[in-house]
CSV table of C-alpha atoms in Angstrom, one decimal:
chain,number,residue,atom,x,y,z
A,16,UNK,CA,-3.1,6.0,-29.3
A,17,UNK,CA,-0.4,8.6,-28.6
A,18,UNK,CA,3.3,7.7,-28.4
A,19,UNK,CA,3.3,8.8,-24.7
A,20,UNK,CA,0.4,6.5,-23.8
A,21,UNK,CA,2.2,3.5,-25.7
A,22,UNK,CA,5.3,4.0,-23.9
A,23,UNK,CA,3.2,3.9,-20.5
A,24,UNK,CA,1.5,0.8,-21.5
A,25,UNK,CA,4.9,-0.8,-22.4
A,26,UNK,CA,6.3,0.1,-19.0
A,27,UNK,CA,3.1,-1.2,-17.3
A,28,UNK,CA,3.6,-4.5,-19.4
A,29,UNK,CA,7.2,-5.0,-18.2
A,30,UNK,CA,6.4,-4.0,-14.5
A,31,UNK,CA,3.8,-6.7,-14.4
A,32,UNK,CA,6.3,-9.4,-15.3
A,33,UNK,CA,9.0,-10.7,-13.2
A,34,UNK,CA,10.5,-13.0,-16.1
A,35,UNK,CA,11.9,-11.7,-19.6
A,36,UNK,CA,9.3,-11.3,-22.2
A,37,UNK,CA,10.2,-11.5,-26.0
A,38,UNK,CA,10.2,-8.5,-28.3
A,39,UNK,CA,7.5,-10.0,-30.5
A,40,UNK,CA,5.3,-10.8,-27.7
A,41,UNK,CA,5.4,-7.1,-26.4
A,42,UNK,CA,4.9,-5.9,-30.0
A,43,UNK,CA,1.8,-8.1,-30.3
A,44,UNK,CA,0.5,-7.0,-27.1
A,45,UNK,CA,0.8,-3.3,-27.9
A,46,UNK,CA,-0.5,-3.8,-31.5
A,47,UNK,CA,2.7,-2.3,-32.9
A,48,UNK,CA,5.7,-3.3,-35.3
A,49,UNK,CA,8.7,-4.9,-33.8
A,50,UNK,CA,10.8,-1.9,-35.2
A,51,UNK,CA,8.5,0.5,-33.3
A,52,UNK,CA,9.0,-1.6,-30.2
A,53,UNK,CA,12.7,-1.5,-30.4
A,54,UNK,CA,12.5,2.4,-30.7
A,55,UNK,CA,10.2,2.7,-27.7
A,56,UNK,CA,12.6,0.5,-25.5
A,57,UNK,CA,15.5,2.5,-26.7
A,58,UNK,CA,13.5,5.6,-25.7
A,59,UNK,CA,12.6,4.5,-22.2
A,60,UNK,CA,16.1,3.4,-21.5
A,61,UNK,CA,17.4,6.9,-22.6
A,62,UNK,CA,14.9,8.2,-20.0
A,63,UNK,CA,16.2,6.0,-17.2
A,64,UNK,CA,14.1,3.0,-17.3
A,65,UNK,CA,16.4,0.1,-16.1
A,66,UNK,CA,15.3,-2.4,-19.0
A,67,UNK,CA,17.7,-5.2,-19.7
A,68,UNK,CA,17.7,-7.6,-22.6
A,69,UNK,CA,18.1,-7.6,-26.3
A,70,UNK,CA,16.4,-8.9,-29.3
A,71,UNK,CA,16.0,-12.6,-29.3
A,72,UNK,CA,16.4,-12.9,-25.6
A,73,UNK,CA,13.6,-10.9,-24.2
A,74,UNK,CA,13.2,-7.8,-22.0
A,75,UNK,CA,12.8,-7.4,-18.2
A,76,UNK,CA,12.4,-4.2,-16.2
A,77,UNK,CA,14.5,-4.1,-13.1
A,78,UNK,CA,12.6,-3.2,-9.8
A,79,UNK,CA,12.9,0.4,-8.7
A,80,UNK,CA,11.9,2.4,-11.7
A,81,UNK,CA,8.9,4.6,-11.0
A,82,UNK,CA,6.6,6.1,-13.6
A,83,UNK,CA,6.8,9.8,-13.9
A,84,UNK,CA,3.6,11.5,-12.4
A,85,UNK,CA,2.9,13.4,-15.5
A,86,UNK,CA,2.0,10.2,-17.1
A,87,UNK,CA,-1.1,9.8,-14.7
A,88,UNK,CA,-4.5,9.9,-16.4
A,89,UNK,CA,-7.2,12.5,-15.0
A,90,UNK,CA,-9.1,9.6,-13.4
A,91,UNK,CA,-5.8,8.3,-11.7
A,92,UNK,CA,-5.1,11.8,-10.4
A,93,UNK,CA,-8.6,11.9,-8.8
A,94,UNK,CA,-8.1,8.5,-7.3
A,95,UNK,CA,-4.9,9.7,-5.8
A,96,UNK,CA,-6.3,13.0,-4.5
A,97,UNK,CA,-9.4,11.2,-3.1
A,98,UNK,CA,-7.2,8.4,-1.4
A,99,UNK,CA,-4.8,11.0,0.0
A,100,UNK,CA,-7.6,13.3,1.3
A,101,UNK,CA,-9.2,10.2,2.9
A,102,UNK,CA,-6.2,9.3,4.8
A,103,UNK,CA,-5.6,13.0,5.8
A,104,UNK,CA,-9.1,13.3,7.1
A,105,UNK,CA,-9.8,9.9,8.6
A,106,UNK,CA,-6.5,8.5,10.0
A,107,UNK,CA,-6.3,8.5,13.8
A,108,UNK,CA,-2.4,8.8,13.4
A,109,UNK,CA,-1.0,12.4,13.1
A,110,UNK,CA,2.0,11.2,11.3
A,111,UNK,CA,0.0,9.1,8.8
A,112,UNK,CA,-2.3,12.1,8.1
A,113,UNK,CA,0.6,14.5,7.6
A,114,UNK,CA,2.3,12.2,5.4
A,115,UNK,CA,-0.7,12.0,3.1
A,116,UNK,CA,-0.9,15.6,2.9
A,117,UNK,CA,2.9,15.8,2.1
A,118,UNK,CA,2.7,13.0,-0.6
A,119,UNK,CA,-0.3,14.7,-2.3
A,120,UNK,CA,1.8,18.1,-2.3
A,121,UNK,CA,4.8,16.4,-3.8
A,122,UNK,CA,2.7,14.8,-6.5
A,123,UNK,CA,0.9,17.9,-7.4
A,124,UNK,CA,4.1,20.0,-7.5
A,125,UNK,CA,5.6,18.0,-10.4
A,126,UNK,CA,2.2,17.6,-12.4
A,127,UNK,CA,1.6,19.5,-15.7
A,128,UNK,CA,-0.3,22.8,-15.2
A,129,UNK,CA,-3.6,21.2,-16.5
A,130,UNK,CA,-3.6,18.1,-14.4
A,131,UNK,CA,-2.3,20.2,-11.4
A,132,UNK,CA,-5.4,22.6,-11.7
A,133,UNK,CA,-7.6,19.5,-11.9
A,134,UNK,CA,-6.1,17.9,-8.9
A,135,UNK,CA,-6.4,21.1,-6.8
A,136,UNK,CA,-10.1,21.6,-8.1
A,137,UNK,CA,-11.4,18.1,-7.9
A,138,UNK,CA,-15.0,17.8,-6.8
A,139,UNK,CA,-14.3,14.7,-4.6
A,140,UNK,CA,-14.8,15.4,-0.9
A,141,UNK,CA,-14.1,13.3,2.1
A,142,UNK,CA,-16.4,13.9,5.0
A,143,UNK,CA,-14.9,14.0,8.5
A,144,UNK,CA,-16.6,11.8,11.2
A,145,UNK,CA,-16.0,11.5,14.8
A,146,UNK,CA,-13.6,8.7,15.8
A,147,UNK,CA,-12.8,7.5,19.1
A,148,UNK,CA,-9.4,9.1,20.0
A,149,UNK,CA,-6.5,6.8,20.2
A,150,UNK,CA,-4.4,7.1,23.4
A,151,UNK,CA,-1.3,5.4,21.8
A,152,UNK,CA,1.0,6.1,18.8
A,153,UNK,CA,-0.4,4.0,16.0
A,154,UNK,CA,2.9,4.5,14.3
A,155,UNK,CA,4.3,1.9,16.7
A,156,UNK,CA,2.0,-0.5,15.5
A,157,UNK,CA,2.6,0.0,11.7
A,158,UNK,CA,6.3,-0.2,12.4
A,159,UNK,CA,6.0,-3.4,14.1
A,160,UNK,CA,3.8,-4.8,11.3
A,161,UNK,CA,6.5,-3.8,8.6
A,162,UNK,CA,9.3,-5.3,10.7
A,163,UNK,CA,7.2,-8.2,11.8
A,164,UNK,CA,7.9,-7.8,15.6
A,165,UNK,CA,6.0,-8.7,18.6
A,166,UNK,CA,4.1,-6.0,20.6
A,167,UNK,CA,3.1,-6.0,24.2
A,168,UNK,CA,-0.2,-4.2,24.6
A,169,UNK,CA,-2.7,-3.4,27.5
A,170,UNK,CA,-6.1,-3.8,26.2
A,171,UNK,CA,-9.6,-2.7,27.6
A,172,UNK,CA,-12.2,-5.2,26.7
A,173,UNK,CA,-15.9,-4.2,26.2
A,174,UNK,CA,-16.5,-4.9,30.0
A,175,UNK,CA,-13.8,-2.4,30.9
A,176,UNK,CA,-11.4,-5.2,32.0
A,177,UNK,CA,-7.8,-4.6,31.1
A,178,UNK,CA,-5.6,-7.5,30.0
A,179,UNK,CA,-1.9,-7.5,28.8
A,180,UNK,CA,-1.4,-9.2,25.6
A,181,UNK,CA,1.6,-10.2,23.5
A,182,UNK,CA,0.4,-9.9,19.9
A,183,UNK,CA,1.9,-10.5,16.3
A,184,UNK,CA,0.3,-7.6,14.3
A,185,UNK,CA,0.0,-8.0,10.6
A,186,UNK,CA,-2.9,-5.7,9.5
A,187,UNK,CA,-4.7,-2.4,10.5
A,188,UNK,CA,-8.2,-2.0,9.2
A,189,UNK,CA,-9.6,1.5,8.7
A,190,UNK,CA,-13.5,1.7,9.4
A,191,UNK,CA,-16.0,4.4,9.8
A,192,UNK,CA,-16.0,4.5,13.5
A,193,UNK,CA,-13.0,2.6,14.7
A,194,UNK,CA,-9.5,1.5,13.7
A,195,UNK,CA,-8.6,-2.3,14.4
A,196,UNK,CA,-5.4,-4.1,14.4
A,197,UNK,CA,-5.6,-7.7,13.4
A,198,UNK,CA,-3.1,-10.0,15.2
A,199,UNK,CA,-2.3,-13.4,16.4
A,200,UNK,CA,-2.7,-13.2,20.3
A,201,UNK,CA,-0.6,-15.4,22.4
A,202,UNK,CA,-3.0,-15.3,25.3
A,203,UNK,CA,-5.9,-16.5,23.3
A,204,UNK,CA,-3.7,-18.6,20.9
A,205,UNK,CA,-5.8,-17.3,17.9
A,206,UNK,CA,-6.4,-14.5,15.5
A,207,UNK,CA,-8.0,-11.5,17.3
A,208,UNK,CA,-9.0,-7.9,16.6
A,209,UNK,CA,-8.2,-5.1,18.8
A,210,UNK,CA,-9.7,-1.6,18.6
A,211,UNK,CA,-6.7,0.8,18.6
A,212,UNK,CA,-8.9,3.4,20.8
A,213,UNK,CA,-9.0,0.6,23.5
A,214,UNK,CA,-5.2,0.1,23.6
A,215,UNK,CA,-4.1,2.1,26.7
A,216,UNK,CA,-0.3,1.1,26.4
A,217,UNK,CA,1.7,-0.4,23.7
A,218,UNK,CA,5.4,-1.4,24.1
A,219,UNK,CA,7.5,-2.3,21.1
A,220,UNK,CA,9.9,-5.2,21.2
A,221,UNK,CA,12.8,-6.5,19.1
A,222,UNK,CA,11.4,-10.1,19.1
A,223,UNK,CA,10.5,-11.2,15.6
A,224,UNK,CA,7.3,-13.3,15.6
A,225,UNK,CA,8.0,-16.8,14.2
A,226,UNK,CA,5.7,-16.6,11.3
A,227,UNK,CA,5.6,-14.6,8.1
A,228,UNK,CA,3.2,-11.7,7.8
A,229,UNK,CA,2.0,-12.7,4.5
A,230,UNK,CA,1.2,-16.2,5.6
A,231,UNK,CA,-0.6,-15.2,8.7
A,232,UNK,CA,-2.7,-12.6,6.4
A,233,UNK,CA,-3.5,-15.6,4.1
A,234,UNK,CA,-4.7,-17.7,6.9
A,235,UNK,CA,-6.7,-14.8,8.6
A,236,UNK,CA,-8.4,-14.2,5.3
A,237,UNK,CA,-9.5,-17.6,5.0
A,238,UNK,CA,-10.6,-17.9,8.6
A,239,UNK,CA,-12.6,-14.6,8.3
A,240,UNK,CA,-13.8,-15.4,4.8
A,241,UNK,CA,-12.4,-12.1,3.6
A,242,UNK,CA,-11.8,-12.0,-0.2
A,243,UNK,CA,-8.1,-11.0,-1.3
A,244,UNK,CA,-7.9,-7.4,-2.6
A,245,UNK,CA,-8.8,-6.8,-6.2
């Protein structure tokens, strides 16, 4: 294993823990000597990794440190390219699509030449398929989800009847032919799914819904028998 790969593995081990881990435990996990571990930690700290701790007490990586893109493997680069292209091609929100393109552009700009060429020449293609156009700004929904705020929507049902709903959105699902927002519906007093292309009006509010998004997501998964992400 190269030293660069070892440093990456060390960072990943620290990122996966929220409590300090001792030097001997880290060295054993990486299959290196304790002296090599101390040198690696010193190298990462010199490169800007906010690792705190000392021999005998353990080490922890403070949140906020990001891995340099040059440490991505070829497979990881292809996964990033494929995911970004999928969002750019399939999102029904212009801002989300543009953001995916910009993010991919920023990543490729700082890659080493070999990986940049591989990213630009990848043979992974995302097909464009027809989606029912949305008449509202889906960015309003995403912002409400991030901030845990209620939304007031006008929704057209399968029978073309429109109703006004106050919902607590917590998830947007991207499917082949439609985009759905999962939410608690005050009118129905239960979890419901709303096709974004059938929402004719959306009004943001500053009212925080009374439950945490993570709690509702867990309940929704149990109710819908949806397994947690891998």
